[in-house]
XYZ file of C-alpha atoms in Angstrom:
200
model
C 124.840 89.595 130.205
C 124.677 90.793 126.551
C 121.944 88.210 125.846
C 119.878 89.485 128.791
C 120.444 93.075 127.608
C 119.255 92.169 124.128
C 116.123 90.477 125.493
C 115.300 93.519 127.631
C 115.718 95.916 124.714
C 113.568 93.730 122.457
C 110.890 93.600 125.164
C 110.853 97.395 125.485
C 110.590 97.811 121.702
C 107.714 95.318 121.477
C 105.851 96.919 124.410
C 106.290 100.345 122.791
C 105.075 98.987 119.440
C 101.897 97.592 120.992
C 101.180 100.834 122.845
C 101.814 102.930 119.728
C 99.551 100.567 117.757
C 96.738 100.871 120.311
C 96.920 104.607 121.035
C 99.070 106.271 118.374
C 102.537 107.653 119.015
C 101.461 111.043 120.388
C 99.227 109.448 123.049
C 101.968 107.263 124.549
C 104.495 108.499 127.119
C 107.799 107.062 128.268
C 106.094 106.402 131.615
C 103.456 104.292 129.837
C 106.170 102.183 128.209
C 108.113 101.797 131.467
C 105.038 100.786 133.478
C 103.630 98.395 130.874
C 106.983 96.671 130.387
C 107.447 96.229 134.132
C 111.071 97.325 133.731
C 110.813 100.831 135.173
C 111.940 104.246 133.962
C 115.615 103.767 134.796
C 115.876 100.663 132.603
C 113.939 102.303 129.766
C 116.174 105.390 129.777
C 119.254 103.167 129.820
C 118.335 102.042 126.307
C 116.408 105.004 124.900
C 116.883 108.726 125.524
C 113.345 109.698 124.541
C 110.152 108.576 122.800
C 111.427 109.487 119.328
C 114.383 107.165 119.795
C 112.242 104.185 120.789
C 109.803 105.009 117.971
C 112.682 104.799 115.481
C 113.665 101.471 117.039
C 110.098 100.218 116.506
C 110.200 101.254 112.834
C 113.567 99.553 112.396
C 112.319 96.368 114.069
C 109.204 96.211 111.883
C 111.178 96.774 108.680
C 113.630 94.027 109.626
C 110.694 91.635 110.147
C 109.387 92.508 106.679
C 112.791 91.839 105.112
C 113.195 88.525 106.943
C 109.840 87.392 105.551
C 110.914 88.354 102.031
C 114.366 86.817 102.455
C 112.845 83.446 103.376
C 111.731 83.019 99.746
C 115.316 83.261 98.472
C 116.229 80.116 100.437
C 113.635 77.968 98.667
C 114.811 75.515 95.996
C 112.396 76.548 93.245
C 112.624 77.841 89.678
C 113.421 81.571 89.365
C 110.097 82.533 87.753
C 108.217 80.889 90.634
C 110.653 82.435 93.114
C 110.067 85.926 91.704
C 106.311 85.342 91.894
C 106.607 84.271 95.535
C 108.934 87.200 96.263
C 106.347 89.689 94.980
C 103.540 88.005 96.934
C 105.644 87.835 100.095
C 106.644 91.501 99.830
C 103.029 92.649 99.546
C 101.755 90.207 102.183
C 104.467 91.248 104.652
C 103.471 94.895 104.207
C 99.815 93.982 104.757
C 100.635 91.999 107.894
C 102.698 94.875 109.293
C 99.934 97.389 108.604
C 97.287 95.170 110.208
C 99.452 94.390 113.232
C 100.150 98.033 113.978
C 96.681 99.578 114.113
C 96.929 103.280 114.992
C 100.655 103.280 114.277
C 100.058 103.050 110.523
C 98.856 106.677 110.515
C 102.133 107.704 112.145
C 104.046 105.626 109.593
C 102.289 107.495 106.797
C 102.914 110.924 108.355
C 106.547 109.998 108.983
C 107.087 108.439 105.558
C 110.434 110.225 105.094
C 111.705 108.875 108.415
C 110.533 105.395 107.440
C 112.305 105.690 104.080
C 115.574 106.784 105.712
C 115.452 103.741 107.963
C 114.531 101.520 105.047
C 117.376 102.371 102.659
C 119.693 99.586 103.850
C 116.884 97.042 103.644
C 115.963 98.238 100.140
C 119.556 97.633 99.039
C 119.397 94.108 100.464
C 116.087 93.400 98.735
C 117.482 94.635 95.416
C 120.302 92.101 95.839
C 117.731 89.325 96.349
C 115.857 90.345 93.188
C 119.111 90.582 91.208
C 119.990 87.044 92.262
C 116.613 85.758 91.031
C 116.936 87.590 87.709
C 120.484 86.332 87.112
C 119.404 82.764 87.798
C 116.475 83.172 85.416
C 118.768 84.461 82.663
C 121.245 81.614 83.217
C 118.438 79.064 82.969
C 117.090 80.806 79.844
C 113.761 81.514 81.524
C 114.244 85.297 81.472
C 115.334 87.619 78.678
C 118.770 89.197 78.798
C 118.407 92.527 80.572
C 120.122 95.158 82.658
C 119.780 93.234 85.934
C 120.709 96.195 88.146
C 118.137 98.522 86.591
C 115.436 95.837 86.327
C 115.811 94.958 90.023
C 115.431 98.591 91.046
C 112.350 98.999 88.822
C 110.698 95.883 90.291
C 111.373 96.990 93.875
C 110.075 100.517 93.354
C 107.024 99.235 91.495
C 106.224 97.170 94.598
C 106.913 100.107 96.898
C 104.612 102.259 94.795
C 101.741 99.923 95.696
C 102.384 100.177 99.433
C 101.006 103.658 100.177
C 97.547 102.957 98.695
C 97.626 99.721 100.658
C 98.479 101.524 103.909
C 95.609 103.933 103.211
C 93.320 100.950 102.519
C 92.358 102.296 99.099
C 92.886 98.974 97.332
C 91.139 96.546 99.683
C 89.712 93.307 98.311
C 90.434 94.271 94.705
C 94.114 94.462 95.556
C 94.036 90.889 96.848
C 92.235 89.715 93.711
C 94.657 91.508 91.400
C 97.925 90.402 93.010
C 98.360 87.717 90.359
C 97.791 90.324 87.643
C 100.654 92.358 89.100
C 102.893 89.288 88.959
C 101.800 88.527 85.378
C 102.564 92.114 84.360
C 106.108 91.921 85.778
C 106.839 88.477 84.338
C 105.460 89.394 80.905
C 108.251 91.928 80.527
C 111.119 89.602 81.427
C 110.155 85.991 80.626
C 111.269 84.299 77.452
C 108.398 82.654 75.556
C 108.176 78.883 75.927
C 108.374 76.612 72.881
C 104.579 76.176 73.012
C 104.034 79.943 73.079
C 106.302 80.370 70.034
C 104.208 77.997 67.901
C-alpha cells in the first residue's frame, strides 16, 4: 500500500509540474490537476490541501532531481581536480535542464525565489558536504593548496548559485556555454597547487 501511495503522489506532482510548466502556476487549478491525472479531486485532496502545497512539492521534487544529478559525480572514481570540474559542470547543466524542462514555471520560480531558497537550504548543505569531500581529497593528494575547506566550499557553492539567476533569465545564453570552462579555470586557479612543470 505505501508503494502505491508513493506512486500516486509522484504522479500528481509530475502532472502538476507539467501543467504549471505549460500554463504558469496562476493559470492552473486543482480541478485541472485532478482531471489530467485521472485520479479525481478526492485523491488529489488526500495528498495536497491546496495548489500552493502541490506547488511546493513540485519545487522540492525538482530540487531533489538537481541534487541527485550533482551527487552522481561524487561516486565517480576520478581525481579530485577532475571531479570538481565535473561537479561545477553538472551543477550548471542540471540548472539549465530544469529551467528548460519547466517552461512557464521558471517565471514563477524567479518570482518565488525566497520560497525556492527556503526549500533549497537542506540541499545546499548536502552539496557543500560534497564539495568539502572533493577539496579534502585534493589536499590529501597534494593537488590542492591547504585552505579553510568549510569556507572554500561555501564560496564555491554560492559562486555557482550566483550564476543561476542570469541563467534563468536567459541573459547569458550561448556565451555562458562557451565560458563554462573559464569559470572552472577561475575556481581551480585559486586552489590548485602548481605542477612540477609549472614551477620550472
